[in-house]
Each structure stands twice: as C-alpha cells, then as structure tokens.
Short mmCIF file of C-alpha atoms in Angstrom, two decimals:
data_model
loop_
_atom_site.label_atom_id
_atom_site.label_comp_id
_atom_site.label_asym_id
_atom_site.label_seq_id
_atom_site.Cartn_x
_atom_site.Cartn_y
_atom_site.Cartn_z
CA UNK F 1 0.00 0.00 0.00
CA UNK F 2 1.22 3.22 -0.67
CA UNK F 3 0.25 6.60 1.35
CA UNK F 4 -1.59 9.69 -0.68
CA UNK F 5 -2.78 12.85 0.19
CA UNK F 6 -5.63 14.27 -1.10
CA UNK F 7 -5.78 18.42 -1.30
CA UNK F 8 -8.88 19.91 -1.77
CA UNK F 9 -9.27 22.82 -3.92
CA UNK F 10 -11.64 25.86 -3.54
CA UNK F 11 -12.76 25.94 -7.10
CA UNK F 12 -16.25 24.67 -6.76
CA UNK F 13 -18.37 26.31 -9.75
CA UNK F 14 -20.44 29.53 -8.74
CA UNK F 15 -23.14 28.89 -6.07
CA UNK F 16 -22.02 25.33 -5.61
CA UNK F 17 -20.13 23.88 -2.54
CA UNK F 18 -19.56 20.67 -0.52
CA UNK F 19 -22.37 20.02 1.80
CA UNK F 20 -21.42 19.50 4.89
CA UNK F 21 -23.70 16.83 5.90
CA UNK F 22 -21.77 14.20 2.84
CA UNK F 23 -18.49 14.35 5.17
CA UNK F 24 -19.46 11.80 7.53
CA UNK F 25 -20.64 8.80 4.71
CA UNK F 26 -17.43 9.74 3.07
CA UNK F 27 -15.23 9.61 5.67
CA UNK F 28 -17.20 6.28 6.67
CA UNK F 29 -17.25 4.83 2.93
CA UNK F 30 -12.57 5.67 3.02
CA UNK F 31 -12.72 3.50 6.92
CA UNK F 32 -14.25 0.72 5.97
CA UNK F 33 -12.00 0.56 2.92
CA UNK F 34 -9.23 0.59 5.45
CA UNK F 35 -8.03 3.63 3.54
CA UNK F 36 -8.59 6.85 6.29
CA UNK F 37 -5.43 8.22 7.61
CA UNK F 38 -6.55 11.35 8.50
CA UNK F 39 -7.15 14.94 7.69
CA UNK F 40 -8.50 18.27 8.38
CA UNK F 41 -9.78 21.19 6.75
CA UNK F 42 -7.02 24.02 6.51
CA UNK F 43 -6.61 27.52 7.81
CA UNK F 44 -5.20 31.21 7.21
CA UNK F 45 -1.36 30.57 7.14
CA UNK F 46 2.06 31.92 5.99
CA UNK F 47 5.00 31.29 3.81
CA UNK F 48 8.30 31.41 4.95
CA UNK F 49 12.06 31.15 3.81
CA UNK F 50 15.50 32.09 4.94
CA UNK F 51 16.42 35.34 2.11
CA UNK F 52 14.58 36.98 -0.31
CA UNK F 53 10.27 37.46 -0.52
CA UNK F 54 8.35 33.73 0.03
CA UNK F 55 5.33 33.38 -1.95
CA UNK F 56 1.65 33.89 -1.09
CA UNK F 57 0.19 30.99 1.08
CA UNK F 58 -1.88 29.31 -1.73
CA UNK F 59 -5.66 30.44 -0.91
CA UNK F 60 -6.63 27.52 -3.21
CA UNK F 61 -6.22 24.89 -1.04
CA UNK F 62 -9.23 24.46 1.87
CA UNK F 63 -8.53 21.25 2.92
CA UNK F 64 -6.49 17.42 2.99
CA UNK F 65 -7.27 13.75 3.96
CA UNK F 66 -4.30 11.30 4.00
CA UNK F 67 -5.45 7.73 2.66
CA UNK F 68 -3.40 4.82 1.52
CA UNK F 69 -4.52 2.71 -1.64
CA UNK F 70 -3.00 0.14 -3.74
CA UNK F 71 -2.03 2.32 -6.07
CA UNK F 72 -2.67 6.13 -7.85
CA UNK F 73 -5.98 4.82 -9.26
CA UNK F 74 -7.14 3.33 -6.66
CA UNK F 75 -6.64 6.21 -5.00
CA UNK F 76 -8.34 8.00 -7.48
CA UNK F 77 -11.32 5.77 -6.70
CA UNK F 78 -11.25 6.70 -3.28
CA UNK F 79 -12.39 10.81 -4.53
CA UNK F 80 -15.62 9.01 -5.60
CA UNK F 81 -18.47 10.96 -3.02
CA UNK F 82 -15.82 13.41 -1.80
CA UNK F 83 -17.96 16.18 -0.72
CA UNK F 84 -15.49 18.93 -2.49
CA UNK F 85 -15.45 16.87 -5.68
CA UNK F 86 -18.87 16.68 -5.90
CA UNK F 87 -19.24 19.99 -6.16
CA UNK F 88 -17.11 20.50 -8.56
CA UNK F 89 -13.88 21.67 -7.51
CA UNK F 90 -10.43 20.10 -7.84
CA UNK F 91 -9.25 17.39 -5.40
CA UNK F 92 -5.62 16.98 -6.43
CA UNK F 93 -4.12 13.50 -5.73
CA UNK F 94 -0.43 13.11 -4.11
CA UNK F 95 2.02 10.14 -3.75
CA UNK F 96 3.75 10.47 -0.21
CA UNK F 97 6.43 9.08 -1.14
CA UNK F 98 8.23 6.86 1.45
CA UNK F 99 12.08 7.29 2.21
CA UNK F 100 14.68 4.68 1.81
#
C-alpha cells in the first residue's frame, strides 16, 4: 500500500459547494476501505524562507485527507463521493512518497 494525500481545492463552480452533511458517509465509505489516515480542513497561514520574498500561502487549497490505496488509481477511486469533488472543484491527488 502506498500513502496519498488528497488536497482539496476551492474551485467549486459559482453557487455550488460541498455540503457539509456528505463528510461523515465519506469519511465512513474511506474507513471501511481501510483507507482513512486522517485529515483536516485548513486555515489562514504563511509562507516562509531564509532570504529573499516567500510566496503567497496558496488560498486555493481548503482542505487534505491522507489515505493509503494500492495504487494512484485506486486512489483515485477513493475521490468518488468526496464532498469537495462533488461539487465540482479540484481534489488533487499526491504520492507520499516513502524514504529509503
């Protein structure tokens, strides 16, 4: 099994966004696949770095669950009744990779 994260994007169309009450099947529907690692929805924040002028924190992103899965589509078919994708907007898919 490999670990992913999944970051979801505010991008839902115009007067569309994730209900709140589709969370709990969906976080039910990823435990009993065995696939729930966690996750949380995600704040104001800021960028930082040792010299020169760090980027904007990216506004885009509202949110992340971790899940593991077989492999990137399986993964993929883990997005299936995500509240944010549902809606609409993006939910971007991310190896974690492990170190050696």
């Amino acid at each position: 099994m490999k670990d992913y994260i999944l970051l979801m994007h505010n991008d839902a169309p115009a007067g569309r966004r994730a209900s709140d009450l589709a969370w709990p099947p969906y976080f039910a529907k990823l435990r009993e696949a065995g696939a729930f690692q966690g996750g949380s929805a995600m704040g104001d924040g800021v960028c930082v770095r040792q010299s020169g002028s760090p980027p904007k924190v990216s506004e885009h992103l509202g949110g992340y669950i971790r899940i593991c899965a077989a492999d990137l589509e399986a993964a993929r078919a883990l997005v299936a009744g995500n509240p944010v994708y549902e809606a609409g907007a993006t939910v971007e898919i991310r190896e974690l990779p492990r170190d050696a």
